[in-house]
Coordinates of C-alpha atoms (C1' of nucleotides) in Angstrom, one line a residue:
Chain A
X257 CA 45.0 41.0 -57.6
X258 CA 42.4 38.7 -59.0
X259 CA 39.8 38.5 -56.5
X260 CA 36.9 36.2 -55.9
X261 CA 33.2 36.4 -56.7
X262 CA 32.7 36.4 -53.2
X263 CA 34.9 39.5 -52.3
X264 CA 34.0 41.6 -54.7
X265 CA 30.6 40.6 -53.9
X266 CA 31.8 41.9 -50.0
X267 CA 33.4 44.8 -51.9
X268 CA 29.9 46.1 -53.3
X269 CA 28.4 45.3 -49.4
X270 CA 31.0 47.3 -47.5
X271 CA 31.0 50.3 -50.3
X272 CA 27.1 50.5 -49.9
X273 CA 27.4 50.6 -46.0
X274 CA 30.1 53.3 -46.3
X275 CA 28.0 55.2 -49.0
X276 CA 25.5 55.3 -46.2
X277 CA 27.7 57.0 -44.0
X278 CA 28.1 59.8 -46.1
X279 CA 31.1 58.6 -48.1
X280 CA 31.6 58.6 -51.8
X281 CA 31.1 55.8 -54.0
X282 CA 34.8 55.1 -54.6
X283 CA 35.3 55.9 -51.4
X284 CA 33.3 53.2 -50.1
X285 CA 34.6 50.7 -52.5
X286 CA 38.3 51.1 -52.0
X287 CA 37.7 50.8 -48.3
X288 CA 35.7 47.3 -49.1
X289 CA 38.6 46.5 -51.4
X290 CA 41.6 46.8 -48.5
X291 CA 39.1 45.1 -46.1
X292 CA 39.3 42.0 -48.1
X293 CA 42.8 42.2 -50.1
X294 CA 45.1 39.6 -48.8
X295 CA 47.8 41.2 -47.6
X296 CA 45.8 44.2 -46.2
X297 CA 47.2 46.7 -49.0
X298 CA 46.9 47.6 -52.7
X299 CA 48.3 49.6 -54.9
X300 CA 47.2 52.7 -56.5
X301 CA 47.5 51.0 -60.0
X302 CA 45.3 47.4 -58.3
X303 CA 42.8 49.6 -57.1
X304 CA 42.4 51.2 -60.4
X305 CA 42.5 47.9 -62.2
X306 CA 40.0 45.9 -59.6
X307 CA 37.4 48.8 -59.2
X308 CA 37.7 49.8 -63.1
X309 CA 37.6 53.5 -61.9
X310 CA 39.6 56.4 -63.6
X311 CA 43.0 57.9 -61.8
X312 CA 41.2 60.5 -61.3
X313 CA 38.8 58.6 -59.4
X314 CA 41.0 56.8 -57.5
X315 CA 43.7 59.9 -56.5
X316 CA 40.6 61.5 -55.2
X317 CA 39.1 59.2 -52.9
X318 CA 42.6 57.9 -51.6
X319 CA 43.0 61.7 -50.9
X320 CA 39.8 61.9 -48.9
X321 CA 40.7 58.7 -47.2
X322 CA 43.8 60.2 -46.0
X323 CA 42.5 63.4 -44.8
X324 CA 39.7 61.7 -42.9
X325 CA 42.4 59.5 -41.6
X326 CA 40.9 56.3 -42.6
X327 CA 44.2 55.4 -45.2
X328 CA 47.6 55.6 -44.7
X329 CA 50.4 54.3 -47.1
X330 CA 54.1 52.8 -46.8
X331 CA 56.3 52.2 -49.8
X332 CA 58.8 49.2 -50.4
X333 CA 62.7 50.3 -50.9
X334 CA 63.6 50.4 -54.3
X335 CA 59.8 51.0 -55.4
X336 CA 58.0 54.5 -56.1
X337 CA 54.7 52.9 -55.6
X338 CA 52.5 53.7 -52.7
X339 CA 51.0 50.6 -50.5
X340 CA 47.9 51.9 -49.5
X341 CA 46.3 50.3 -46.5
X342 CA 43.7 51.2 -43.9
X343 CA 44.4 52.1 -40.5
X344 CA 42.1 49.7 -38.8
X345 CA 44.2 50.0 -35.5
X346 CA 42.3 52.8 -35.0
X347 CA 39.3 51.6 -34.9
X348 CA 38.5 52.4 -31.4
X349 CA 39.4 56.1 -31.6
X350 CA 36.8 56.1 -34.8
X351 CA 34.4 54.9 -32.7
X352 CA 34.3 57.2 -30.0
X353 CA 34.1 59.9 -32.4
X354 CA 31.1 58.2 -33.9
X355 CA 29.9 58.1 -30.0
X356 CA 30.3 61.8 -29.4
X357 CA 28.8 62.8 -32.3
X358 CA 25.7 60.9 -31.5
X359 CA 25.7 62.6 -27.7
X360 CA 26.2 66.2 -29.0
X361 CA 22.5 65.6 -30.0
X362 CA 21.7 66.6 -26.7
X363 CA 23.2 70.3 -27.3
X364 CA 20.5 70.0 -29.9
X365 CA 17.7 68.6 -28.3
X366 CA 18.6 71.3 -25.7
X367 CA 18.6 74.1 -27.9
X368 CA 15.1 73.0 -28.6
X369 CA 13.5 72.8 -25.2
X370 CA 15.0 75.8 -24.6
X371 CA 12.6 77.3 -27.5
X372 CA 9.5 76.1 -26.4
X373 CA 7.1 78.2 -24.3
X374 CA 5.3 75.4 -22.7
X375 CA 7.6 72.8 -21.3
X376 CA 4.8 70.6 -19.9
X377 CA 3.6 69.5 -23.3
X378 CA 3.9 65.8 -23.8
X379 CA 6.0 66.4 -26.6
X380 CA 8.7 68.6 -24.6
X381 CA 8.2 65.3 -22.1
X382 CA 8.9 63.3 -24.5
X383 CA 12.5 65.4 -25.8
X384 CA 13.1 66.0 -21.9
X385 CA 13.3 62.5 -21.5
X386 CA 15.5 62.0 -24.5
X387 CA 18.0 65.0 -23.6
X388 CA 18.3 62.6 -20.3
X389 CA 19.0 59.6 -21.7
X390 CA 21.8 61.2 -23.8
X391 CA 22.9 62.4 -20.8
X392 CA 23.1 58.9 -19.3
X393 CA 24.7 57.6 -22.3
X394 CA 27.7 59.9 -22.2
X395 CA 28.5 58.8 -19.1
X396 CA 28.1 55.2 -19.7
X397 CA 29.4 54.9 -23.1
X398 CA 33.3 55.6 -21.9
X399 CA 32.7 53.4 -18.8
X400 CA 31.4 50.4 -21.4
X401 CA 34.9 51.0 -23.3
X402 CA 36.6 50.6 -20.3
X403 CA 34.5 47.5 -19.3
X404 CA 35.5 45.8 -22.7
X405 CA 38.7 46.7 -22.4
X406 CA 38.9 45.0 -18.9
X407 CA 37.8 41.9 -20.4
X408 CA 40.6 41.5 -23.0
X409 CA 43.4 41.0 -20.9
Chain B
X66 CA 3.0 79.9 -38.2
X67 CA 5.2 82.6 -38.4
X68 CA 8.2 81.3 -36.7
X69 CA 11.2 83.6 -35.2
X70 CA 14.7 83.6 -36.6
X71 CA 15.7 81.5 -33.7
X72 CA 13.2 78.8 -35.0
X73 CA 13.9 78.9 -38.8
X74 CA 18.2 78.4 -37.6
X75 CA 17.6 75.0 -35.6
X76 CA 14.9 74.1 -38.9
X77 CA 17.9 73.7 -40.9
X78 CA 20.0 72.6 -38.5
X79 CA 18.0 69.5 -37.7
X80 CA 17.4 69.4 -41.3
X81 CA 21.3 68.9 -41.8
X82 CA 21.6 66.2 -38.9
X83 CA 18.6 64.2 -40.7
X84 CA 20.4 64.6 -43.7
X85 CA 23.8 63.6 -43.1
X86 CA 21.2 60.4 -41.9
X87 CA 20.6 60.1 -45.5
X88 CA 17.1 61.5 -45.8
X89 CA 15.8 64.3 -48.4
X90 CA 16.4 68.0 -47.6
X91 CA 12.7 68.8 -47.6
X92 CA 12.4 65.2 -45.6
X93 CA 14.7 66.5 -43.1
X94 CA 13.4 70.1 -42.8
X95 CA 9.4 68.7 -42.1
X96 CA 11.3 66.9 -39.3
X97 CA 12.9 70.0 -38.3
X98 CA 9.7 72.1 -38.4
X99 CA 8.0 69.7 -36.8
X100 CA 10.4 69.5 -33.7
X101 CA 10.2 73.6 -32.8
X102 CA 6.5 73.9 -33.6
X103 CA 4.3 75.0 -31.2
X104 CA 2.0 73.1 -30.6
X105 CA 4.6 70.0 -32.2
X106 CA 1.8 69.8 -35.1
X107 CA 1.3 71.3 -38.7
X108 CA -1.1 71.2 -41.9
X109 CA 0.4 70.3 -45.1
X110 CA -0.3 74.1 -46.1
X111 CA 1.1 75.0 -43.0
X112 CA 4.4 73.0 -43.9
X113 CA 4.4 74.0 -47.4
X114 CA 4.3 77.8 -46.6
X115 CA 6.7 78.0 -43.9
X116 CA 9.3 76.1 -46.1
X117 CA 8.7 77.5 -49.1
X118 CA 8.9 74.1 -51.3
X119 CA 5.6 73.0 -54.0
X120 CA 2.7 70.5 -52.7
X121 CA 4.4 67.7 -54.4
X122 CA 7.4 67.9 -52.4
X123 CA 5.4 68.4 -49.4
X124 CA 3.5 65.3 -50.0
X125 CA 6.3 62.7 -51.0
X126 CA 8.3 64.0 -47.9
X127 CA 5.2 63.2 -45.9
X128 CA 4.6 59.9 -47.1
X129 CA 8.2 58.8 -46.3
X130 CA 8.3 59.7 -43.0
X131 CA 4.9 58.0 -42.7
X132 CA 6.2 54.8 -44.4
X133 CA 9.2 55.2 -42.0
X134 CA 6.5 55.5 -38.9
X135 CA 8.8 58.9 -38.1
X136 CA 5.4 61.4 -38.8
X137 CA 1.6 60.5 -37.8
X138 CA -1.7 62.5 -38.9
X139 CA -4.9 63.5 -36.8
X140 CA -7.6 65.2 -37.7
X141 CA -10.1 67.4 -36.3
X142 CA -13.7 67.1 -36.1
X143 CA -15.6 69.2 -38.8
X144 CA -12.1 69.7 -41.0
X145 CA -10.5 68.1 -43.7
X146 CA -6.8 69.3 -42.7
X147 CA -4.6 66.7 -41.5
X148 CA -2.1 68.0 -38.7
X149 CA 0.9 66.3 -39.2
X150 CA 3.2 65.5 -35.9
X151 CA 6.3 64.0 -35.1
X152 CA 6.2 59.8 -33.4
X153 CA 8.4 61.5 -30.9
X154 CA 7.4 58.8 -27.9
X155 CA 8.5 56.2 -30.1
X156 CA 12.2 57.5 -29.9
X157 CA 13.3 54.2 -27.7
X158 CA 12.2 52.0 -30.8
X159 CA 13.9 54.0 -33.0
X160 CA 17.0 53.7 -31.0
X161 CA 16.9 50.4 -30.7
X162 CA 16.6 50.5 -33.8
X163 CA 19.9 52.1 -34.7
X164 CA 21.3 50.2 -32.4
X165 CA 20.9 46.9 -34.0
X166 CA 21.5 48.5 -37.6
X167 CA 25.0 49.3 -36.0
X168 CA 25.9 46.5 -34.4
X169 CA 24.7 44.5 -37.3
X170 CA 28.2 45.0 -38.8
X171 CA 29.3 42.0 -36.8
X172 CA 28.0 39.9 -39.1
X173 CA 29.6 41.7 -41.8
X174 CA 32.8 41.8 -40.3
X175 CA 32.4 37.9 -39.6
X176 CA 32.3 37.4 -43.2
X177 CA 35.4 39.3 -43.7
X178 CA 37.4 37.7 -41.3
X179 CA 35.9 33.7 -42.7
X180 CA 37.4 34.8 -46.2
X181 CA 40.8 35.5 -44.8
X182 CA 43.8 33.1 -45.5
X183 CA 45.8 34.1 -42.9
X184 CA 44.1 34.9 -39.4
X185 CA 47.1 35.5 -37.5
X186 CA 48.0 39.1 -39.3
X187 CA 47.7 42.2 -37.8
X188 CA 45.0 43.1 -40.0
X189 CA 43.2 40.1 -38.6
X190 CA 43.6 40.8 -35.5
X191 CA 41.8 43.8 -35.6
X192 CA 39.1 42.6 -37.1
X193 CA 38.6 39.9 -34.8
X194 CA 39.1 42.6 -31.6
X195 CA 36.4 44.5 -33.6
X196 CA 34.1 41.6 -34.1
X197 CA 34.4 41.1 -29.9
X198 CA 33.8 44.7 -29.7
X199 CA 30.3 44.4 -30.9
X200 CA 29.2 41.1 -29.9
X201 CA 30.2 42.8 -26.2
X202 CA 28.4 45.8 -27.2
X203 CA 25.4 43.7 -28.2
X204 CA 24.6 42.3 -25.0
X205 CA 25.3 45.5 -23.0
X206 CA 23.5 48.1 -24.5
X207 CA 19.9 46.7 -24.0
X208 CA 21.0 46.1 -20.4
X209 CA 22.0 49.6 -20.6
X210 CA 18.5 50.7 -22.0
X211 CA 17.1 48.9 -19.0
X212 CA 19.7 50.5 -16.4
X213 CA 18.5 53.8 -17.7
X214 CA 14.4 53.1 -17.5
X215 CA 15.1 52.0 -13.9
X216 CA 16.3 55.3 -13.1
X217 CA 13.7 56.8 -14.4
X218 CA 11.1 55.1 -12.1
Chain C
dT65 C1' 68.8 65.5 -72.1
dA66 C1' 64.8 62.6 -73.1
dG67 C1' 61.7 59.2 -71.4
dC68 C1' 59.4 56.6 -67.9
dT69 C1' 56.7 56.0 -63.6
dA70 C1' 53.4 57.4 -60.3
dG71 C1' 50.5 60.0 -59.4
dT72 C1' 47.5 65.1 -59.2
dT73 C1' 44.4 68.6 -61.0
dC74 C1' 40.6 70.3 -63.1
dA75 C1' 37.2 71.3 -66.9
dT76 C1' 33.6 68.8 -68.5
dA77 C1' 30.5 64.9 -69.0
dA78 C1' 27.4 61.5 -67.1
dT79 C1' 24.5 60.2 -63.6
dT80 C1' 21.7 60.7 -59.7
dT81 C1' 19.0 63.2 -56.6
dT82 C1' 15.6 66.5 -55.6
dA83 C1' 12.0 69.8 -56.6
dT84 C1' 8.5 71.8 -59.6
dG85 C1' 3.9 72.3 -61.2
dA86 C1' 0.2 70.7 -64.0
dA87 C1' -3.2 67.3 -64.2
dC88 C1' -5.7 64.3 -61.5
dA89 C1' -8.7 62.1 -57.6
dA90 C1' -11.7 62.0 -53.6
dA91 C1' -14.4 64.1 -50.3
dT92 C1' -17.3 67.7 -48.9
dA93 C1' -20.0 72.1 -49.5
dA94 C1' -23.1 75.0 -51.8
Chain D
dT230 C1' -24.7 69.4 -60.0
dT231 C1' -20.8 72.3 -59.7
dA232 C1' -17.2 74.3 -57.0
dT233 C1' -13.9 74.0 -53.4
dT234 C1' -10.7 72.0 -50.4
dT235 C1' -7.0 68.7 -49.6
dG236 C1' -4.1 66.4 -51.1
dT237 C1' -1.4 62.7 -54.8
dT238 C1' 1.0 61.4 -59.0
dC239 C1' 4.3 61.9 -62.3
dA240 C1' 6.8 63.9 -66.4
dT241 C1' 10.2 67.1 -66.6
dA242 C1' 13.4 70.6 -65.0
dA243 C1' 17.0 72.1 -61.9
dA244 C1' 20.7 71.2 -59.0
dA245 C1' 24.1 68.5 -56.9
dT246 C1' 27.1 64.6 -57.0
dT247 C1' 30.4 61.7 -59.1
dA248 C1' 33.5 60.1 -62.7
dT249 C1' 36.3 60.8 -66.8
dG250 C1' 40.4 61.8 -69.2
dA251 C1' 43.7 64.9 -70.9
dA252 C1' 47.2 67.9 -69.4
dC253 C1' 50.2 68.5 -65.9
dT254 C1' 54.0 67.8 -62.0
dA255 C1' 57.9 65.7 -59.8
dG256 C1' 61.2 62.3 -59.2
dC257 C1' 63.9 58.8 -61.1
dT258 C1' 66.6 56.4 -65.0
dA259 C1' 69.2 55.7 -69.1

DNA sequence: TAGCTAGTTCATAATTTTATGAACAAATAA
DNA sequence: TTATTTGTTCATAAAATTATGAACTAGCTA
């Protein structure tokens, strides 16, 4: 493998962001890692050997990654080894999960207003006014995809 | 304070949300309390009472969501207690924000695709239909933000 | 059959995060 | 002045997360 200063360095970067999603260390790194490989795959032996992580480590994570459905693998005829790559094609689908799981907020912000004895407060105002905006959102979110969509053809 | 059931449930479960945002449990739970109290205020005895954690949890808790401009303090003439609230009609900025922090990743994903060899692989092509993504999604949403203030007028 | 290869599993260790509580400070009250 | 209220700070404890590595499985290969 043999990477540059510069991709581990982008390694590091994209492990920290994922580690702020809720992901693992490992986790994080070995998605940084098959964001910068050249071809777009490794190994479970590289990804051992660059991220100087135990098997354990590693068979983990790429079992996390799979579940979450972030990894998938191919192997080579002739070879046992796994390629392990990420499915970045579905990228799109990721985000709209990411987008309904921002708008389900407003079940939340609901559930709250619901509570609250006086609903002229300015603070029940000020969550009225949010639960609204989620409420705008989901309807404009999938209309935005759509938009961008439109654009690339 | 003596909150119902009810109450104490959407406590944790705001709690949760804020910490699957990566802040402390007790961080989360102040934000949570804060949210179904009525009125949306509380004293640092009140806080430390009704979730059951020591002063010194209370108080680092308090000053990170004051250092994060999430929680605010008044006072009342003639006592020393502070009543702690929620920056609730600040949630725009916040959003925006997020907003930003997300779409930030453009940049990051620019850097990816600059130390790639070959731009014409699948992979590639991904990221660079990613990359659009959020450089499209950069100039809509605050036109969006606007859309939604003008229906609110 | 025995010996590799390519992983998985899991008890335990190392590390990190989070909470506690005692000692302290600052302001007011008596 | 002394006591009380309202917090803060910080060393340490408790708990949770994460990584290790040895033992294991399953499929080839010789």
């Amino acid at each position: 493998m043999n990477l540059s200063e510069k991709k581990r360095e982008i390694i590091e970067k994209i492990g920290v962001f994922h580690e702020m999603k809720g992901f693992q260390p490992v986790v994080g790194r070995i998605m940084g890692l098959l964001m910068v490989a050249e071809p777009a795959e490794a190994t479970f032996e590289e990804i051992q050997e660059e991220l100087q992580v135990s098997k354990g480590a590693v068979s983990t994570a790429l079992t996390v990654l799979q579940a979450k459905e972030r990894v998938e693998y191919r192997t080579k005829p002739g070879e046992r080894k796994r390629y392990f790559k990420l499915r970045i094609r579905d990228w799109k689908n990721d985000l709209k999960k990411e987008f309904d799981e921002v708008l389900n907020m407003e079940s939340l912000i609901n559930e709250i207003i619901e509570l609250k004895e006086n609903k002229e407060s300015d603070f029940c105002c000020s969550l009225l006014e949010m639960k609204e905006f989620f409420m705008f959102m989901k309807n404009e979110l999938p209309l935005l995809l759509k938009r961008f969509e439109a654009t690339r053809k």
